[in-house]
XYZ file of C-alpha atoms in Angstrom:
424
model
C 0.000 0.000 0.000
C 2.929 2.430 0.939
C 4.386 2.130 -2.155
C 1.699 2.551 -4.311
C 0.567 5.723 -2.137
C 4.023 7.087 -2.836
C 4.335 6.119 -6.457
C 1.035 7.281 -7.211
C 1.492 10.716 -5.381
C 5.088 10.974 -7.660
C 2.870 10.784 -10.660
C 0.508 13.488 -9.522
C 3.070 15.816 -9.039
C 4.336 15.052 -12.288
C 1.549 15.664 -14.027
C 1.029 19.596 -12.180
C -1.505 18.850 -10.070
C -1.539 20.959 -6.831
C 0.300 19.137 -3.533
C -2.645 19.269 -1.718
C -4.713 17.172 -3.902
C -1.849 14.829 -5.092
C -1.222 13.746 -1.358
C -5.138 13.748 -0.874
C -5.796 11.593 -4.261
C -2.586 8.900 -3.504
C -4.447 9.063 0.472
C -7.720 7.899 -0.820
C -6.026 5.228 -3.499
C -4.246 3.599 -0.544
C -7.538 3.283 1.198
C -9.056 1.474 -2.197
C -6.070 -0.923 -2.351
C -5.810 -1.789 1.595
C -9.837 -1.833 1.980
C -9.256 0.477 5.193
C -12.406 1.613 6.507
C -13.280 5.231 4.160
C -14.244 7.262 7.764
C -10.245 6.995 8.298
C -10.430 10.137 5.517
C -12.685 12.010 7.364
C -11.231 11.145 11.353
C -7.545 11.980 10.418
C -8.097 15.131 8.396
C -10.382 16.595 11.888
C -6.974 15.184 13.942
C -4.571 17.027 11.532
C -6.145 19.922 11.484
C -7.659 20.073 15.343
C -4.403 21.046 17.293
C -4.470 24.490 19.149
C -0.672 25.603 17.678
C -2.308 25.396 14.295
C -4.279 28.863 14.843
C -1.064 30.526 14.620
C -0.619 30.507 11.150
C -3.682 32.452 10.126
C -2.684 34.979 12.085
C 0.817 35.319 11.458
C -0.079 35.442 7.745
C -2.633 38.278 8.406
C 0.027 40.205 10.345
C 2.565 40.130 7.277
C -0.360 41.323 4.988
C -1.575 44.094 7.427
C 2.146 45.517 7.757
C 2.695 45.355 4.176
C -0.790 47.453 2.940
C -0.464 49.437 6.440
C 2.784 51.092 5.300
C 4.969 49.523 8.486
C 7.436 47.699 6.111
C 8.463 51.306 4.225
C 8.928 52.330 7.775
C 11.195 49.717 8.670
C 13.075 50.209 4.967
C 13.520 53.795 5.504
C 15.224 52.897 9.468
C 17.326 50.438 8.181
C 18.715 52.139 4.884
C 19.088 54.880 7.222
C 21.697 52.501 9.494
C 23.247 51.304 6.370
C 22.538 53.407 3.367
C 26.178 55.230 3.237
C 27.817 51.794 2.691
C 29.023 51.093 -0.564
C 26.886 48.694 -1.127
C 23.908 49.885 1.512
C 20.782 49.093 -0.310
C 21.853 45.629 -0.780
C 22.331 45.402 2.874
C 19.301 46.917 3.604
C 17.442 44.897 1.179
C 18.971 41.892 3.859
C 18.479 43.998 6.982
C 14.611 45.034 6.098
C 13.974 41.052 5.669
C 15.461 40.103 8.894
C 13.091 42.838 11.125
C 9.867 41.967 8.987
C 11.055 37.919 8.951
C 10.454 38.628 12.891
C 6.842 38.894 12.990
C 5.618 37.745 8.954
C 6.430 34.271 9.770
C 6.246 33.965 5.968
C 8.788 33.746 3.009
C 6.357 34.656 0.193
C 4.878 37.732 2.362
C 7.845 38.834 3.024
C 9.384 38.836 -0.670
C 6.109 41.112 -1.498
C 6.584 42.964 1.661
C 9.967 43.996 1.026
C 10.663 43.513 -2.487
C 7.590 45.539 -4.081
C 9.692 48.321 -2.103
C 13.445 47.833 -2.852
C 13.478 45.849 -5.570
C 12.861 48.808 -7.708
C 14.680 50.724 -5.191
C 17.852 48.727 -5.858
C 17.435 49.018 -9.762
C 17.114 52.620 -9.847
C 21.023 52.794 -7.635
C 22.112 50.670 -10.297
C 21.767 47.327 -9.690
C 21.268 45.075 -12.470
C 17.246 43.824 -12.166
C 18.101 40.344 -11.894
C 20.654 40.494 -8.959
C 18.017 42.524 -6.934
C 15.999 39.714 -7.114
C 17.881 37.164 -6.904
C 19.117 38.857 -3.298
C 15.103 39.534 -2.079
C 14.083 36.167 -3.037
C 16.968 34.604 -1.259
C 16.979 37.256 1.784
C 13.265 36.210 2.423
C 13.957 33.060 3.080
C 14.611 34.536 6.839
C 10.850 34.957 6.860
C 11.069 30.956 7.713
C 13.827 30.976 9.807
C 14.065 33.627 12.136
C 11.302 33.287 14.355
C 7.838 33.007 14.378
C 7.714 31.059 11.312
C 4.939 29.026 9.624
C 6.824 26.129 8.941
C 8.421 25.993 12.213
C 4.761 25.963 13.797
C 4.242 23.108 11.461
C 7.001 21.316 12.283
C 6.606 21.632 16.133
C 2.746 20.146 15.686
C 3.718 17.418 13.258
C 6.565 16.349 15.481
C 4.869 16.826 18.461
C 7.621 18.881 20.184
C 7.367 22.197 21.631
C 6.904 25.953 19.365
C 8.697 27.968 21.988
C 11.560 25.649 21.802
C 11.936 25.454 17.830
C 11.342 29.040 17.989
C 14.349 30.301 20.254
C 16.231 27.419 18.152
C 16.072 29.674 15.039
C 17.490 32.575 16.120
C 21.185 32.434 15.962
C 20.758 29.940 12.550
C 18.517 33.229 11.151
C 21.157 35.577 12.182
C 23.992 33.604 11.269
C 22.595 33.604 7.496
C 21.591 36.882 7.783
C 25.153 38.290 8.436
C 26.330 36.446 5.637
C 23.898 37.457 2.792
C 25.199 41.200 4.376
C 28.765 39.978 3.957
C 27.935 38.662 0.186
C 26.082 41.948 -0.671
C 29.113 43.840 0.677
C 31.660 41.882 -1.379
C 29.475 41.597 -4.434
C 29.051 46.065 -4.376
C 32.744 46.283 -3.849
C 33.645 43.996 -6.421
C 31.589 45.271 -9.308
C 31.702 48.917 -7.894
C 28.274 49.526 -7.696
C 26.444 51.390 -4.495
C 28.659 53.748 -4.429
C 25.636 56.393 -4.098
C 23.601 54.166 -1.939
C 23.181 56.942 0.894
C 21.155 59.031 -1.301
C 17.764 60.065 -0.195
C 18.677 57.963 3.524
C 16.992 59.947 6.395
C 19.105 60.692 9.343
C 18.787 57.886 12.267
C 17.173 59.952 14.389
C 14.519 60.855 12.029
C 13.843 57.298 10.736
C 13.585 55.723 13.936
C 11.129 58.353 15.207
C 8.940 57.447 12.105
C 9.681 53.478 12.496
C 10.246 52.957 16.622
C 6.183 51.345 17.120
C 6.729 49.600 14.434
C 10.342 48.154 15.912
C 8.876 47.432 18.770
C 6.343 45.121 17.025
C 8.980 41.845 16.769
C 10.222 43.032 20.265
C 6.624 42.629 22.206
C 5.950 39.561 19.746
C 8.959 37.477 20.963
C 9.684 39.192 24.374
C 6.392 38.072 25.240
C 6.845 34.170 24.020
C 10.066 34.011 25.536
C 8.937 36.168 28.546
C 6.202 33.546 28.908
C 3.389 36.268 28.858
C 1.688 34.484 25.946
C 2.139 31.565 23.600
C 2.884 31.484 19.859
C -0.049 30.712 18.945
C -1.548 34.163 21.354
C 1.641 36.166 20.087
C 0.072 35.847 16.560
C -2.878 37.559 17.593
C -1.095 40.192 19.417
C 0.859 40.638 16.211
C -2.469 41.348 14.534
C -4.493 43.316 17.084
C -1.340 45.499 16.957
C -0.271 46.114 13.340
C -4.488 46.574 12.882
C -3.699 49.588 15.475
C -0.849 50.876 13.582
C -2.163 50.671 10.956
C -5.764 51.969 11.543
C -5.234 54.335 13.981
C -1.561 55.120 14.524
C -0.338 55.878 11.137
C -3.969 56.081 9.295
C -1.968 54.305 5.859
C -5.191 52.931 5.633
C -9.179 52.615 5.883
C -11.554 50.311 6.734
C -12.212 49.356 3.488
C -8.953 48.532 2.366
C -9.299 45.422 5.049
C -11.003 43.687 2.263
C -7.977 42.767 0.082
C -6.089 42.001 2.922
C -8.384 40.010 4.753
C -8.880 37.859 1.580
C -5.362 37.469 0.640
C -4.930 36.303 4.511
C -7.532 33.947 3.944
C -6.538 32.943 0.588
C -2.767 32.013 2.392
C -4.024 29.647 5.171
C -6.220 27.951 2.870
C -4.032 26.453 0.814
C -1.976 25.672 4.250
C -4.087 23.996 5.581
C -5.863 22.014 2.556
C -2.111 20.816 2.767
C -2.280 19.731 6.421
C -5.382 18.310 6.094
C -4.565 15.622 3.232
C -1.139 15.105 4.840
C -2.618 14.252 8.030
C -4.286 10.904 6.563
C -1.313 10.298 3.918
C 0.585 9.777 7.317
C -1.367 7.986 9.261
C -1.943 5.310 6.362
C 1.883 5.705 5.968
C 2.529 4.939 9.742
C -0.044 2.268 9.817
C 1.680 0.808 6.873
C 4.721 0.614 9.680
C 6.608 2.869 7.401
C 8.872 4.817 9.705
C 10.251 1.715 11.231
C 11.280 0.039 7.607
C 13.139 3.844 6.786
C 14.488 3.498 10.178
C 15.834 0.073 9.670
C 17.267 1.186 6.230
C 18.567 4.287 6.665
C 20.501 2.811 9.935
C 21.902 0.393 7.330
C 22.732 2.659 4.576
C 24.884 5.397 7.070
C 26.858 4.162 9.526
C 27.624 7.537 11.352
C 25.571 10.367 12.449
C 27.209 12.666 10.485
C 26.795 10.239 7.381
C 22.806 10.512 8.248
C 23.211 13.962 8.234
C 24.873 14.137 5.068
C 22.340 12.382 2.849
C 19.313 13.656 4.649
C 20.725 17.440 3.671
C 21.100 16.220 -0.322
C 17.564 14.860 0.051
C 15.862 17.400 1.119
C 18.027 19.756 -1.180
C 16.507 17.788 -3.769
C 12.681 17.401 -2.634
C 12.795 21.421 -1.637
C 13.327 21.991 -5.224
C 10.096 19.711 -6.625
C 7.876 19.801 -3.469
C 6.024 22.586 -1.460
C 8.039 23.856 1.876
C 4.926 23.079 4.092
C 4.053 19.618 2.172
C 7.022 17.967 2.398
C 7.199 18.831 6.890
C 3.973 17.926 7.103
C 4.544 14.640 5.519
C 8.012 13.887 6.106
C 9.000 15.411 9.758
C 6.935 12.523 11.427
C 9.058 9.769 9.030
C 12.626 11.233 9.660
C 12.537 12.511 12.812
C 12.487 8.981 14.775
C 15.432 8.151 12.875
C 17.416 11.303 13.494
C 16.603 10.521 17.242
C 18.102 7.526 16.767
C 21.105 8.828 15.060
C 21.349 11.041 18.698
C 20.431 14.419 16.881
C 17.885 16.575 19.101
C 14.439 16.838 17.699
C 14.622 20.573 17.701
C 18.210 21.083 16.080
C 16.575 18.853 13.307
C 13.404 20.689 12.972
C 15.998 23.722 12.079
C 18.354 21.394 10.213
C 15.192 21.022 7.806
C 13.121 23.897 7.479
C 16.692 25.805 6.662
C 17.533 23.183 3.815
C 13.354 23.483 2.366
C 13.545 26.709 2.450
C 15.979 26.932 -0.019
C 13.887 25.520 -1.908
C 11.854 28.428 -2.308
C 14.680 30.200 -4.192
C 15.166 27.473 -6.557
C 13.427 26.053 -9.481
C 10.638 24.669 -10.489
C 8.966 25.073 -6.888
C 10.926 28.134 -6.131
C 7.568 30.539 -5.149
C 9.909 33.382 -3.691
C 11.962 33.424 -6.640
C 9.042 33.582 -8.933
C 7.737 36.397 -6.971
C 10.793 38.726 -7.063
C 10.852 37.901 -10.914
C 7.504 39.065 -11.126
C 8.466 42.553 -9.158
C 11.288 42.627 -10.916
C 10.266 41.792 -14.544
C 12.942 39.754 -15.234
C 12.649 35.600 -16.470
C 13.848 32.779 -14.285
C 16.992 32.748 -17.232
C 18.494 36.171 -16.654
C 18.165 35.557 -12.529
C 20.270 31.889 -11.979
C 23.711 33.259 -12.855
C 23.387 36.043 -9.582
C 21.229 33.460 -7.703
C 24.101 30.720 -7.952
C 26.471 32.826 -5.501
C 23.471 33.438 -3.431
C 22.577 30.034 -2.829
C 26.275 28.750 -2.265
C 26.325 30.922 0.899
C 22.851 29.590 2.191
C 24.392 25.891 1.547
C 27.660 26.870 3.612
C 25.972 28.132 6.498
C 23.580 25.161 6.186
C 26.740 23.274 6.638
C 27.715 25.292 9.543
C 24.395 24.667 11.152
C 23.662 20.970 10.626
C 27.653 20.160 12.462
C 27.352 22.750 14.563
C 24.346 22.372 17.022
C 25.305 24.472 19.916
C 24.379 27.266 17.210
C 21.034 26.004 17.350
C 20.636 24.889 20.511
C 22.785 27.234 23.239
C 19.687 29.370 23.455
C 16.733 26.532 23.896
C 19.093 25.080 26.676
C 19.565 29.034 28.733
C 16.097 29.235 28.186
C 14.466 25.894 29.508
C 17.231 24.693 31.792
């Protein structure tokens, strides 16, 4: 049964149909083949989808829409070119810097590419960046929309897995900044080297100035993860905080917009958890049918065979999910594969949580490359460039993502110094 559910859900994909009803159509064949009792379908998609963490994600998602149509991410462009702006090389940095603030309460990759990118991307062509480098840098720079914390995927992870938000959330930090101060190092390099940005300062505010105009809107991320960490609120209450207070901002505060403009945002919000959870929904019953199939323990019996080390493990489950990233949705392939691999990582003596950020680091490079690469089809729509003209800048791009990856899958006090000060 396992294998036909997999097989047929390989052919699905490969004829375009969307993840969420290629998981959901291979589901219901196993069920035909096996003659499991059809209310299974209806039980496990209620159990997938009936778990208190799971709220978060609606919110979060409304959050990164409200900031973006509310005007709070030019406010937090205008601070940070103001920090970095007389760099050689300063809008590239603050195309990094801008991602890593609004990564801090979007929770989203895709939001945070539209966010930011509808904003600098054109920014960064008009200093005299070639088109397809400026994307190439906010599709990849976005990526810390997943990885600094809260993050979507990370919520789905910790409910798939079973094992505690708060603690993959605090796990992400230092990976997120680590990969953050590299993409700044890159853009740096890549301005000096070519001689652009010279001229980046132009039309900066003074500090002063753009932190008047952008300190609520700093202190957003800081009452959002002060208060997780703080233990005021959970993640999944923080993501309602995050909305109740960019609606004020936005409203009231700055008046960037009306009542009726909630429409559009609302629907897009909507629109986003959706297809999230259409996703969670099918995945739920393609692994229960997979576990009941006794699945995990037959990958745990060969993969203990096939690597003999831990850092072997490691190894091939980084090239796999490199490779999956690239053909299969980010929140897909945790939902359905987090509950499979994580058992055997245990058993390989890797902590759950510095594997949780192990993987959603290595999918979410697969958002910046092809064919399922949705951030880098989104900067190439702001941009106006084709995917052809954007994989010779991109290449660099992704080489330092892969080297930090590297840093962070042998490295896990990076991960997990701050989950052990804050739970000990």
């Amino acid at each position: 049964m396992s294998q036909l559910m997999i097989v047929t859900m390989l052919i699905f994909f490969a004829l375009s149909l969307p993840v969420a009803v290629a998981i959901g159509l291979s589901s219901i064949t196993g069920i035909a083949y096996a003659g499991v009792n059809w209310l299974v379908m209806p039980q496990q998609i209620f159990a997938a989808l009936d778990k208190f963490p799971l709220m978060a994600i609606p919110f979060f998602i409304l959050a990164g829409n409200l900031m973006e149509a509310g005007g709070i991410s030019q406010r937090l462009v205008d601070f940070a070119k103001s920090l970095v702006g007389r760099v050689q090389g300063g809008m590239a940095i603050t195309c990094v810097l801008t991602c890593m603030i609004f990564a801090a309460v979007a929770g989203s990759s895709v939001a945070t590419t539209f966010a930011v990118g509808s904003i600098l991307i054109p920014a960064l062509v008009r200093h005299g960046y070639p088109a397809p480098f400026a994307a190439s840098l906010q599709a990849t720079s976005a990526e810390l929309g997943v990885i600094i914390p809260p993050s979507v995927p990370m919520i789905l992870y910790a409910v798939s897995t079973e094992t505690s938000t708060g603690e993959v959330f605090i796990a992400g930090i230092l990976p997120g900044l680590l990969l953050g101060a590299a993409l700044i190092a890159y853009a740096w390099f890549y301005a000096r080297r070519t001689g652009l940005g010279r001229n980046d300062g132009q039309g900066s505010m003074p500090v002063w100035a753009a932190l008047r105009r952008a300190w609520l809107a700093l202190l957003m991320p800081t009452i959002i993860l002060g208060g997780i960490y703080g233990g005021v609120f959970t993640p999944t209450e923080a993501s309602v905080v995050a909305v109740v207070y960019a609606l004020v901002l936005s409203l009231f505060v700055y008046r960037s917009i009306g009542l009726r403009a909630l429409g559009p945002v609302f629907h897009r919000a909507v629109t986003g958890t959706a297809v999230i959870m259409f996703i969670i929904a099918n995945a739920g019953v393609f692994s229960f049918l997979l576990n009941r199939a006794g699945v995990p323990d037959m990958l745990g019996r060969w993969l203990g065979g096939l690597f003999e080390s831990k850092y072997l493990f490691l190894l091939g489950i980084n090239l796999a999910l490199f490779v999956i990233g690239m053909f299969i949705e980010t929140s897909a392939s945790i939902v359905v594969l987090a509950p499979l691999l994580l058992p055997v990582a245990v058993q390989f003596g890797v902590d759950p949580v510095h594997f949780g950020i192990i993987m959603i680091v290595n999918l979410a490079l697969g958002m910046v490359t092809p064919p399922m690469g949705v951030n880098l089809f989104a900067a190439c729509a702001i941009a106006r460039v084709s995917l052809e003209q954007i994989v010779r800048p991109l290449l660099p791009l992704v080489g330092v993502v892969l080297a930090c990856l590297a840093i962070i899958t042998y490295v896990p006090q990076l991960s997990l110094l701050l989950r052990d000060l804050a739970y000990s």
